[in-house]
Amino acid sequence: MEIERKYQVNNLPADLEACPHVEIEQGYLCTSPTLRIRRAGDAYILTVKEKVRSASSAIQNREEEFALSADRYAHLRAKCDGNLVHKTRYRVPLDGGLTAELDIFHGAHAGLLLVEVEFPTLAAADAFLPPAWFGHDVSQDPRYRNSWLAFNNCIPNQ
């Protein structure tokens, strides 16, 4: 089970370039349930996600990931609906042993900055106090899902 919250970004954290990061390309074969392919560096992954409804403000998904070969990724890439999403993901350590995954988007979504934090429980997600560099919580706004971005070559506006 994946439990996360997603935020806009007020400003970039200090020493961002010292944080581990990877270039990501991802596309969507289906959005209900979500079938996503992703190239993250040299890794190729097929992900199956299904949203779980809850009273929490957090995003909750059932998620399964399967490794792909580069050839299978290329085959599926050609079958993606919409456009590929391109971003650089930084892993920024937070207090309490949590990690923020900061995405800096490229291409049609250049200028968009989003940050996600995964949690072990819904209670931990609901109790989370974001650092000052986090902006507005967009966890429940579908326009900030990568699957929405793949079909809309624009940055959502508030």
Short mmCIF file of C-alpha atoms in Angstrom, two decimals:
data_model
loop_
_atom_site.label_atom_id
_atom_site.label_comp_id
_atom_site.label_asym_id
_atom_site.label_seq_id
_atom_site.Cartn_x
_atom_site.Cartn_y
_atom_site.Cartn_z
CA MET A 1 0.00 0.00 0.00
CA GLU A 2 1.30 3.43 -0.92
CA ILE A 3 0.33 6.34 1.35
CA GLU A 4 1.56 9.78 0.36
CA ARG A 5 0.87 13.49 0.37
CA LYS A 6 1.76 15.84 -2.48
CA TYR A 7 2.57 19.55 -2.32
CA GLN A 8 3.50 22.45 -4.52
CA VAL A 9 6.92 23.91 -3.74
CA ASN A 10 7.45 27.42 -2.32
CA ASN A 11 11.22 27.36 -2.86
CA LEU A 12 13.95 24.82 -3.40
CA PRO A 13 15.68 23.42 -0.32
CA ALA A 14 19.28 24.35 0.42
CA ASP A 15 22.00 22.02 -0.92
CA LEU A 16 19.61 20.38 -3.39
CA GLU A 17 22.44 19.34 -5.74
CA ALA A 18 24.00 17.29 -2.91
CA CYS A 19 20.85 15.12 -2.78
CA PRO A 20 20.61 11.93 -4.84
CA HIS A 21 18.62 12.44 -8.02
CA VAL A 22 17.55 10.61 -11.16
CA GLU A 23 16.08 11.54 -14.54
CA ILE A 24 12.62 10.03 -15.04
CA GLU A 25 10.52 9.47 -18.14
CA GLN A 26 7.08 7.96 -17.71
CA GLY A 27 4.00 7.26 -19.73
CA TYR A 28 0.55 5.78 -19.25
CA LEU A 29 -1.06 2.77 -20.93
CA CYS A 30 -4.29 3.11 -18.93
CA THR A 31 -5.58 5.37 -16.14
CA SER A 32 -8.29 3.25 -14.50
CA PRO A 33 -6.59 1.31 -13.04
CA THR A 34 -3.34 3.14 -13.67
CA LEU A 35 -0.82 1.25 -15.81
CA ARG A 36 2.37 3.29 -15.93
CA ILE A 37 5.78 2.63 -17.43
CA ARG A 38 8.80 4.47 -16.09
CA ARG A 39 12.46 4.78 -16.94
CA ALA A 40 14.36 6.01 -13.89
CA GLY A 41 18.03 6.16 -14.79
CA ASP A 42 18.84 2.63 -15.98
CA ALA A 43 15.78 1.00 -14.37
CA TYR A 44 12.62 0.19 -16.35
CA ILE A 45 9.43 -0.42 -14.39
CA LEU A 46 5.78 -1.24 -15.07
CA THR A 47 3.52 -0.06 -12.25
CA VAL A 48 -0.10 -1.00 -11.61
CA LYS A 49 -1.91 1.41 -9.26
CA GLU A 50 -5.45 1.53 -7.99
CA LYS A 51 -6.71 4.39 -5.82
CA VAL A 52 -8.15 3.50 -2.42
CA ARG A 53 -10.83 5.84 -1.08
CA SER A 54 -10.50 7.04 2.51
CA ALA A 55 -11.43 9.96 4.73
CA SER A 56 -7.77 10.97 4.97
CA SER A 57 -6.34 13.88 2.99
CA ALA A 58 -3.50 11.58 1.92
CA ILE A 59 -3.33 9.72 -1.37
CA GLN A 60 -3.70 5.98 -0.83
CA ASN A 61 -3.02 3.48 -3.63
CA ARG A 62 -2.61 -0.24 -4.02
CA GLU A 63 0.60 -0.47 -6.02
CA GLU A 64 2.55 -3.27 -7.66
CA GLU A 65 5.78 -2.82 -9.61
CA PHE A 66 7.37 -5.13 -12.16
CA ALA A 67 10.84 -4.84 -13.66
CA LEU A 68 11.03 -4.47 -17.45
CA SER A 69 13.87 -4.92 -19.89
CA ALA A 70 14.89 -1.91 -21.97
CA ASP A 71 13.40 -3.61 -25.06
CA ARG A 72 10.03 -4.24 -23.38
CA TYR A 73 10.00 -0.67 -22.09
CA ALA A 74 10.61 0.66 -25.61
CA HIS A 75 7.81 -1.56 -26.97
CA LEU A 76 5.33 -0.31 -24.35
CA ARG A 77 6.54 3.30 -24.66
CA ALA A 78 5.28 3.35 -28.24
CA LYS A 79 1.81 2.32 -26.99
CA CYS A 80 1.42 5.04 -24.33
CA ASP A 81 -1.60 7.31 -24.45
CA GLY A 82 -1.03 11.04 -24.13
CA ASN A 83 2.50 12.38 -23.77
CA LEU A 84 5.51 11.23 -21.83
CA VAL A 85 6.23 13.10 -18.61
CA HIS A 86 9.87 14.13 -18.03
CA LYS A 87 11.27 15.17 -14.66
CA THR A 88 14.27 15.11 -12.38
CA ARG A 89 13.52 13.54 -8.99
CA TYR A 90 15.57 14.55 -5.96
CA ARG A 91 15.44 12.57 -2.71
CA VAL A 92 15.62 15.11 0.12
CA PRO A 93 15.94 13.85 3.72
CA LEU A 94 13.38 15.19 6.21
CA ASP A 95 13.13 15.04 9.99
CA GLY A 96 11.74 11.84 11.47
CA GLY A 97 13.44 9.59 8.92
CA LEU A 98 11.10 10.63 6.10
CA THR A 99 12.21 11.45 2.57
CA ALA A 100 10.76 14.11 0.28
CA GLU A 101 10.73 13.24 -3.41
CA LEU A 102 11.06 16.59 -5.17
CA ASP A 103 10.13 16.54 -8.88
CA ILE A 104 11.37 19.27 -11.20
CA PHE A 105 9.47 18.88 -14.46
CA HIS A 106 10.85 19.45 -17.97
CA GLY A 107 9.40 19.87 -21.45
CA ALA A 108 5.74 20.90 -21.60
CA HIS A 109 5.62 21.07 -17.79
CA ALA A 110 8.85 23.06 -17.29
CA GLY A 111 8.51 25.27 -14.24
CA LEU A 112 6.29 22.85 -12.33
CA LEU A 113 7.74 21.76 -8.98
CA LEU A 114 6.01 19.12 -6.86
CA VAL A 115 7.10 17.26 -3.76
CA GLU A 116 5.71 14.00 -2.35
CA VAL A 117 6.27 12.27 0.97
CA GLU A 118 5.40 8.62 1.58
CA PHE A 119 4.22 7.51 5.01
CA PRO A 120 3.97 4.19 6.85
CA THR A 121 0.38 4.86 8.00
CA LEU A 122 -2.58 7.14 7.32
CA ALA A 123 -2.22 8.54 10.84
CA ALA A 124 1.39 9.55 10.12
CA ALA A 125 0.31 11.18 6.85
CA ASP A 126 -2.49 13.12 8.56
CA ALA A 127 -0.16 14.28 11.39
CA PHE A 128 2.63 15.44 9.04
CA LEU A 129 3.75 19.06 9.39
CA PRO A 130 5.51 20.05 6.14
CA PRO A 131 8.73 22.08 6.18
CA ALA A 132 8.61 25.74 5.17
CA TRP A 133 9.83 25.06 1.62
CA PHE A 134 6.68 23.02 0.92
CA GLY A 135 3.73 24.92 -0.53
CA HIS A 136 0.01 24.20 -0.88
CA ASP A 137 -1.16 20.60 -0.31
CA VAL A 138 -2.45 19.30 -3.67
CA SER A 139 -2.88 15.66 -2.64
CA GLN A 140 -6.55 15.61 -3.60
CA ASP A 141 -6.28 17.79 -6.73
CA PRO A 142 -6.29 15.46 -9.77
CA ARG A 143 -4.57 18.12 -11.92
CA TYR A 144 -1.32 17.40 -10.08
CA ARG A 145 -1.31 13.68 -10.83
CA ASN A 146 1.31 12.67 -13.36
CA SER A 147 -1.40 10.83 -15.32
CA TRP A 148 -3.30 14.15 -15.71
CA LEU A 149 -0.10 15.90 -16.79
CA ALA A 150 0.48 13.25 -19.47
CA PHE A 151 -2.77 14.28 -21.17
CA ASN A 152 -2.48 18.03 -20.56
CA ASN A 153 0.58 19.86 -21.87
CA CYS A 154 0.23 22.68 -19.39
CA ILE A 155 0.93 23.51 -15.78
CA PRO A 156 -2.19 23.50 -13.59
CA ASN A 157 -3.10 26.91 -12.21
CA GLN A 158 -4.70 27.57 -8.85
#
